[in-house]
């Protein structure tokens, strides 16, 4: 296809991209336009979203589709808008009872506005306060703790502690700024003065660095797949999403310059002149601090303010998410940036061949990017000495509120989970035996007998768990296994993007079966097999595995769910 309207040539592969081909990149204006429209009304999307699409020269459905998909757009917004976390770590604190307490104190039901339009309440899956939950955002102001409902009602003083942080490596990589006080941008200046893109790529390849967003794909291989072709775009995925993890929030809020420096290095290695950072809307402080850091970096000459021929410094744009777990998957993330619903897309084509607006696109997680300055400065071989021979490097591990010492800890990969739980986390506050969820909402569950497993993707997978973002959520004896089972299915049913029938139908059917309280029969076995084998993306494929892992952890209390 010939270049049109000065845009990158591409081949449409679905309806959204075909629409983009006919109408240029107007779809890219939709996210911000829809957010502005939502902020001005508590009404349902059907009354305002079609007009947003039409005003941009797009079909009415182009506005209505995203507005009914993303929770931030679909949920009514009154003058006072409260977002309350109902994700796994907050659920674990009190069995999810905090939501009902907040509804009673505020006089409004979840995901509705009160009749007078003064207050609206939205449930969200993770605000990144897993170490102090349950949590809520009152506008953009965080509130946390067992008395959350009273804080929101104004009868108790607000409370929102900072993230506790500690290094367990002796020479931190990801926490080199936050803990060790090393300033950012020095590696970037030296790279521009002395190194070539090949030099950066060689060091990253030698480091063995894998993506820290869950998939664990080798970073150097992903960069090579993009091939430094003209028009390449690098996207920093800050849509962390995994309940139980707040590593990306920590990095974006407390060391945004290091994240941006890593992004600049990735752009340099990939020959990209344009980059985007997508940040969860649930992280308002991260949005503010990243935007401020970009402005300072442009003023200091580290980043460019516009794309220019021969310019080696990238342009960085900060984009706010709109409330969707699956939109953190790279093809769904790209769909979101193009103005479509944040649904996963079939692969191939892979984003490195045909991504954002048809351009080669590299998507790297925030934690992945934050590792790059240290690797380029100190050498890939030195980084590879951390961790194991198969999985080198370090990882930020996040412990939930049930631990004696919750917080974010940088550890070498391969560290025994028992050491993380007992030595770093101090065990559980209740002192009771625990079941641990490792690797996010669709990770797996470990019992005390499993805790000697090393923290690596391969070792955790062998026990039915996953590394993911390395969030560890603890459940004590107060957690009812059946309630936790329903919670997992509720999360899956609410967050399924609906793009494929196995996941869309399977998660809802699973929730129905879990709601009966009885052991499922063979029909669930068929559902689990279909989801595992035929779902389009890892979300749907991982749900049955997470449920199976939970059933094995609790044994007879969840009979029949270990299929």
mmCIF file of C-alpha atoms in Angstrom, residues 7-238:
data_model
loop_
_atom_site.group_PDB
_atom_site.id
_atom_site.type_symbol
_atom_site.label_atom_id
_atom_site.label_comp_id
_atom_site.label_asym_id
_atom_site.label_seq_id
_atom_site.Cartn_x
_atom_site.Cartn_y
_atom_site.Cartn_z
ATOM 1 C CA UNK A 7 1.424 8.262 7.367
ATOM 2 C CA UNK A 8 3.300 4.992 7.558
ATOM 3 C CA UNK A 9 2.261 2.461 4.887
ATOM 4 C CA UNK A 10 0.625 -0.671 6.227
ATOM 5 C CA UNK A 11 -1.640 -3.528 5.346
ATOM 6 C CA UNK A 12 -4.964 -3.680 7.195
ATOM 7 C CA UNK A 13 -5.339 -6.949 9.081
ATOM 8 C CA UNK A 14 -8.649 -6.350 10.858
ATOM 9 C CA UNK A 15 -11.617 -4.001 10.782
ATOM 10 C CA UNK A 16 -9.993 -1.404 13.023
ATOM 11 C CA UNK A 17 -6.906 -1.202 10.842
ATOM 12 C CA UNK A 18 -8.955 -1.181 7.669
ATOM 13 C CA UNK A 19 -10.820 1.790 9.084
ATOM 14 C CA UNK A 20 -7.515 3.459 9.915
ATOM 15 C CA UNK A 21 -6.298 2.895 6.367
ATOM 16 C CA UNK A 22 -9.334 4.695 4.951
ATOM 17 C CA UNK A 23 -9.377 7.554 7.399
ATOM 18 C CA UNK A 24 -5.741 8.092 8.340
ATOM 19 C CA UNK A 25 -4.875 8.196 12.020
ATOM 20 C CA UNK A 26 -7.949 9.921 13.335
ATOM 21 C CA UNK A 27 -8.588 6.862 15.494
ATOM 22 C CA UNK A 28 -5.502 7.819 17.491
ATOM 23 C CA UNK A 29 -7.340 10.945 18.621
ATOM 24 C CA UNK A 30 -10.206 8.907 20.055
ATOM 25 C CA UNK A 31 -8.761 7.925 23.467
ATOM 26 C CA UNK A 32 -8.189 11.493 24.612
ATOM 27 C CA UNK A 33 -11.430 12.746 23.072
ATOM 28 C CA UNK A 34 -13.433 10.005 24.783
ATOM 29 C CA UNK A 35 -11.770 10.699 28.122
ATOM 30 C CA UNK A 36 -12.637 14.394 27.858
ATOM 31 C CA UNK A 37 -16.227 13.588 27.013
ATOM 32 C CA UNK A 38 -16.581 11.102 29.873
ATOM 33 C CA UNK A 39 -15.217 13.611 32.381
ATOM 34 C CA UNK A 40 -18.002 16.018 31.509
ATOM 35 C CA UNK A 41 -20.990 13.763 32.116
ATOM 36 C CA UNK A 42 -22.243 10.962 34.386
ATOM 37 C CA UNK A 43 -24.437 9.671 31.550
ATOM 38 C CA UNK A 44 -24.089 6.261 29.898
ATOM 39 C CA UNK A 45 -21.706 6.044 26.888
ATOM 40 C CA UNK A 46 -24.574 5.557 24.441
ATOM 41 C CA UNK A 47 -25.626 9.176 24.951
ATOM 42 C CA UNK A 48 -22.257 10.781 24.168
ATOM 43 C CA UNK A 49 -19.688 8.366 22.712
ATOM 44 C CA UNK A 50 -21.189 8.072 19.181
ATOM 45 C CA UNK A 51 -20.954 11.855 18.771
ATOM 46 C CA UNK A 52 -17.254 11.757 19.690
ATOM 47 C CA UNK A 53 -16.595 9.356 16.825
ATOM 48 C CA UNK A 54 -18.694 11.355 14.370
ATOM 49 C CA UNK A 55 -16.979 14.628 15.308
ATOM 50 C CA UNK A 56 -13.641 13.023 14.395
ATOM 51 C CA UNK A 57 -14.961 11.927 11.007
ATOM 52 C CA UNK A 58 -15.337 8.316 12.131
ATOM 53 C CA UNK A 59 -18.422 6.092 12.378
ATOM 54 C CA UNK A 60 -20.486 6.371 15.553
ATOM 55 C CA UNK A 61 -19.467 2.812 16.444
ATOM 56 C CA UNK A 62 -15.810 3.862 16.511
ATOM 57 C CA UNK A 63 -16.598 5.998 19.557
ATOM 58 C CA UNK A 64 -19.133 3.695 21.177
ATOM 59 C CA UNK A 65 -16.946 0.560 20.992
ATOM 60 C CA UNK A 66 -14.066 1.753 23.190
ATOM 61 C CA UNK A 67 -16.420 3.716 25.454
ATOM 62 C CA UNK A 68 -18.349 0.593 26.393
ATOM 63 C CA UNK A 69 -15.211 -1.559 26.633
ATOM 64 C CA UNK A 70 -12.850 0.374 28.917
ATOM 65 C CA UNK A 71 -14.067 0.559 32.495
ATOM 66 C CA UNK A 72 -12.958 4.185 32.970
ATOM 67 C CA UNK A 73 -15.209 5.214 30.082
ATOM 68 C CA UNK A 74 -18.116 2.856 30.713
ATOM 69 C CA UNK A 75 -18.508 3.744 34.417
ATOM 70 C CA UNK A 76 -20.432 6.913 35.346
ATOM 71 C CA UNK A 77 -18.287 9.782 36.623
ATOM 72 C CA UNK A 78 -19.873 12.215 39.065
ATOM 73 C CA UNK A 79 -18.343 15.326 40.606
ATOM 74 C CA UNK A 80 -16.640 13.100 43.168
ATOM 75 C CA UNK A 81 -15.324 9.888 41.630
ATOM 76 C CA UNK A 82 -14.006 7.128 43.905
ATOM 77 C CA UNK A 83 -12.136 4.095 42.605
ATOM 78 C CA UNK A 84 -11.945 1.176 45.019
ATOM 79 C CA UNK A 85 -9.631 -1.774 44.494
ATOM 80 C CA UNK A 86 -11.285 -5.196 44.492
ATOM 81 C CA UNK A 87 -8.235 -7.086 43.209
ATOM 82 C CA UNK A 88 -6.604 -10.079 44.835
ATOM 83 C CA UNK A 89 -4.339 -8.424 47.430
ATOM 84 C CA UNK A 90 -7.115 -6.156 48.677
ATOM 85 C CA UNK A 91 -9.542 -9.099 48.645
ATOM 86 C CA UNK A 92 -7.083 -11.063 50.809
ATOM 87 C CA UNK A 93 -7.063 -8.443 53.565
ATOM 88 C CA UNK A 94 -10.705 -8.903 54.606
ATOM 89 C CA UNK A 95 -12.326 -11.254 52.119
ATOM 90 C CA UNK A 96 -13.588 -8.375 49.971
ATOM 91 C CA UNK A 97 -15.905 -6.980 52.667
ATOM 92 C CA UNK A 98 -14.503 -3.468 52.261
ATOM 93 C CA UNK A 99 -16.529 -2.857 49.089
ATOM 94 C CA UNK A 100 -19.876 -3.293 50.834
ATOM 95 C CA UNK A 101 -18.718 -1.046 53.675
ATOM 96 C CA UNK A 102 -17.782 1.697 51.216
ATOM 97 C CA UNK A 103 -21.099 1.399 49.398
ATOM 98 C CA UNK A 104 -22.955 1.892 52.675
ATOM 99 C CA UNK A 105 -20.800 4.807 53.844
ATOM 100 C CA UNK A 106 -21.011 6.680 50.530
ATOM 101 C CA UNK A 107 -24.597 5.742 49.742
ATOM 102 C CA UNK A 108 -23.825 4.591 46.214
ATOM 103 C CA UNK A 109 -23.592 1.178 44.566
ATOM 104 C CA UNK A 110 -20.450 -0.056 42.815
ATOM 105 C CA UNK A 111 -20.033 1.174 39.237
ATOM 106 C CA UNK A 112 -22.880 3.640 39.598
ATOM 107 C CA UNK A 113 -23.427 7.269 40.512
ATOM 108 C CA UNK A 114 -25.828 8.421 43.199
ATOM 109 C CA UNK A 115 -29.140 9.854 41.952
ATOM 110 C CA UNK A 116 -28.011 13.414 42.658
ATOM 111 C CA UNK A 117 -24.854 12.901 40.621
ATOM 112 C CA UNK A 118 -22.574 13.997 43.433
ATOM 113 C CA UNK A 119 -20.610 10.760 43.957
ATOM 114 C CA UNK A 120 -19.732 7.821 41.723
ATOM 115 C CA UNK A 121 -18.025 4.578 42.714
ATOM 116 C CA UNK A 122 -15.935 2.418 40.390
ATOM 117 C CA UNK A 123 -14.361 -0.954 41.144
ATOM 118 C CA UNK A 124 -10.877 -1.451 39.696
ATOM 119 C CA UNK A 125 -8.375 -4.281 39.639
ATOM 120 C CA UNK A 126 -5.303 -2.939 41.384
ATOM 121 C CA UNK A 127 -4.198 0.532 42.360
ATOM 122 C CA UNK A 128 -0.682 -0.586 43.261
ATOM 123 C CA UNK A 129 -1.167 -0.316 47.041
ATOM 124 C CA UNK A 130 -1.071 -4.079 47.626
ATOM 125 C CA UNK A 131 1.330 -3.579 50.563
ATOM 126 C CA UNK A 132 -1.205 -1.491 52.516
ATOM 127 C CA UNK A 133 -4.657 -2.519 51.272
ATOM 128 C CA UNK A 134 -7.504 -2.372 50.950
ATOM 129 C CA UNK A 135 -7.074 0.740 48.845
ATOM 130 C CA UNK A 136 -9.038 3.395 46.991
ATOM 131 C CA UNK A 137 -8.477 6.589 45.039
ATOM 132 C CA UNK A 138 -10.690 9.521 46.014
ATOM 133 C CA UNK A 139 -10.269 11.454 42.797
ATOM 134 C CA UNK A 140 -6.509 11.104 42.535
ATOM 135 C CA UNK A 141 -5.835 10.940 46.295
ATOM 136 C CA UNK A 142 -4.951 7.489 47.670
ATOM 137 C CA UNK A 143 -6.543 6.030 50.784
ATOM 138 C CA UNK A 144 -5.550 2.697 52.365
ATOM 139 C CA UNK A 145 -6.175 0.526 55.391
ATOM 140 C CA UNK A 146 -8.753 -1.541 57.246
ATOM 141 C CA UNK A 147 -10.768 1.615 58.028
ATOM 142 C CA UNK A 148 -10.918 2.581 54.356
ATOM 143 C CA UNK A 149 -14.676 3.165 54.359
ATOM 144 C CA UNK A 150 -14.401 5.553 57.311
ATOM 145 C CA UNK A 151 -11.550 7.433 55.612
ATOM 146 C CA UNK A 152 -13.684 7.948 52.516
ATOM 147 C CA UNK A 153 -16.606 9.055 54.684
ATOM 148 C CA UNK A 154 -14.385 11.616 56.423
ATOM 149 C CA UNK A 155 -14.715 10.142 59.900
ATOM 150 C CA UNK A 156 -11.111 8.874 59.983
ATOM 151 C CA UNK A 157 -7.950 10.669 58.809
ATOM 152 C CA UNK A 158 -6.642 9.666 55.367
ATOM 153 C CA UNK A 159 -3.696 7.288 55.203
ATOM 154 C CA UNK A 160 -1.553 6.150 52.265
ATOM 155 C CA UNK A 161 2.005 5.031 53.143
ATOM 156 C CA UNK A 162 4.830 5.070 50.639
ATOM 157 C CA UNK A 163 6.125 1.811 49.169
ATOM 158 C CA UNK A 164 8.635 0.087 51.495
ATOM 159 C CA UNK A 165 11.744 -0.752 49.452
ATOM 160 C CA UNK A 166 14.856 -2.839 50.113
ATOM 161 C CA UNK A 167 17.735 -4.315 48.095
ATOM 162 C CA UNK A 168 18.748 -7.950 48.561
ATOM 163 C CA UNK A 169 21.442 -8.102 45.854
ATOM 164 C CA UNK A 170 24.284 -6.080 47.380
ATOM 165 C CA UNK A 171 24.595 -3.984 44.220
ATOM 166 C CA UNK A 172 21.135 -3.016 42.982
ATOM 167 C CA UNK A 173 20.237 -2.709 39.323
ATOM 168 C CA UNK A 174 16.599 -1.640 39.345
ATOM 169 C CA UNK A 175 16.952 0.164 42.665
ATOM 170 C CA UNK A 176 20.264 1.795 41.800
ATOM 171 C CA UNK A 177 18.644 5.216 41.950
ATOM 172 C CA UNK A 178 16.011 4.702 44.633
ATOM 173 C CA UNK A 179 18.269 2.875 47.121
ATOM 174 C CA UNK A 180 21.846 3.573 45.996
ATOM 175 C CA UNK A 181 21.259 7.181 44.901
ATOM 176 C CA UNK A 182 22.875 6.888 41.467
ATOM 177 C CA UNK A 183 21.657 9.640 39.144
ATOM 178 C CA UNK A 184 20.105 8.892 35.762
ATOM 179 C CA UNK A 185 21.063 10.045 32.245
ATOM 180 C CA UNK A 186 24.850 9.639 32.603
ATOM 181 C CA UNK A 187 24.830 6.355 30.670
ATOM 182 C CA UNK A 188 22.717 7.937 27.935
ATOM 183 C CA UNK A 189 25.149 10.833 27.512
ATOM 184 C CA UNK A 190 28.106 8.442 27.272
ATOM 185 C CA UNK A 191 26.207 6.206 24.855
ATOM 186 C CA UNK A 192 25.542 9.074 22.451
ATOM 187 C CA UNK A 193 29.189 10.156 22.659
ATOM 188 C CA UNK A 194 30.948 6.786 22.391
ATOM 189 C CA UNK A 195 28.715 3.863 21.444
ATOM 190 C CA UNK A 196 26.869 2.594 18.415
ATOM 191 C CA UNK A 197 23.472 0.863 18.354
ATOM 192 C CA UNK A 198 25.366 -2.389 17.724
ATOM 193 C CA UNK A 199 27.321 -1.868 20.963
ATOM 194 C CA UNK A 200 24.115 -1.507 22.965
ATOM 195 C CA UNK A 201 22.534 -4.526 21.311
ATOM 196 C CA UNK A 202 25.627 -6.661 22.033
ATOM 197 C CA UNK A 203 25.640 -5.783 25.734
ATOM 198 C CA UNK A 204 21.942 -6.541 26.099
ATOM 199 C CA UNK A 205 22.374 -9.839 24.258
ATOM 200 C CA UNK A 206 25.290 -10.750 26.547
ATOM 201 C CA UNK A 207 23.224 -9.896 29.616
ATOM 202 C CA UNK A 208 20.564 -12.487 28.794
ATOM 203 C CA UNK A 209 17.896 -9.975 29.843
ATOM 204 C CA UNK A 210 14.363 -11.242 29.330
ATOM 205 C CA UNK A 211 11.173 -9.223 29.378
ATOM 206 C CA UNK A 212 9.963 -8.611 32.913
ATOM 207 C CA UNK A 213 6.303 -8.152 31.982
ATOM 208 C CA UNK A 214 5.406 -11.822 32.211
ATOM 209 C CA UNK A 215 6.188 -13.421 28.844
ATOM 210 C CA UNK A 216 9.951 -13.557 29.466
ATOM 211 C CA UNK A 217 10.960 -13.148 25.808
ATOM 212 C CA UNK A 218 14.663 -12.326 25.281
ATOM 213 C CA UNK A 219 14.951 -8.577 24.839
ATOM 214 C CA UNK A 220 17.781 -8.728 22.304
ATOM 215 C CA UNK A 221 15.767 -11.138 20.151
ATOM 216 C CA UNK A 222 12.733 -8.849 20.153
ATOM 217 C CA UNK A 223 14.903 -5.908 19.136
ATOM 218 C CA UNK A 224 16.488 -7.982 16.364
ATOM 219 C CA UNK A 225 13.051 -8.948 15.055
ATOM 220 C CA UNK A 226 12.240 -5.262 14.539
ATOM 221 C CA UNK A 227 15.434 -4.993 12.523
ATOM 222 C CA UNK A 228 16.029 -1.253 13.092
ATOM 223 C CA UNK A 229 13.753 -0.565 10.139
ATOM 224 C CA UNK A 230 12.695 2.998 9.327
ATOM 225 C CA UNK A 231 9.654 4.115 11.263
ATOM 226 C CA UNK A 232 10.207 1.715 14.171
ATOM 227 C CA UNK A 233 8.338 2.691 17.344
ATOM 228 C CA UNK A 234 9.244 1.661 20.893
ATOM 229 C CA UNK A 235 6.446 1.453 23.466
ATOM 230 C CA UNK A 236 7.074 1.323 27.203
ATOM 231 C CA UNK A 237 4.346 -0.801 28.729
ATOM 232 C CA UNK A 238 3.477 0.782 32.058
#
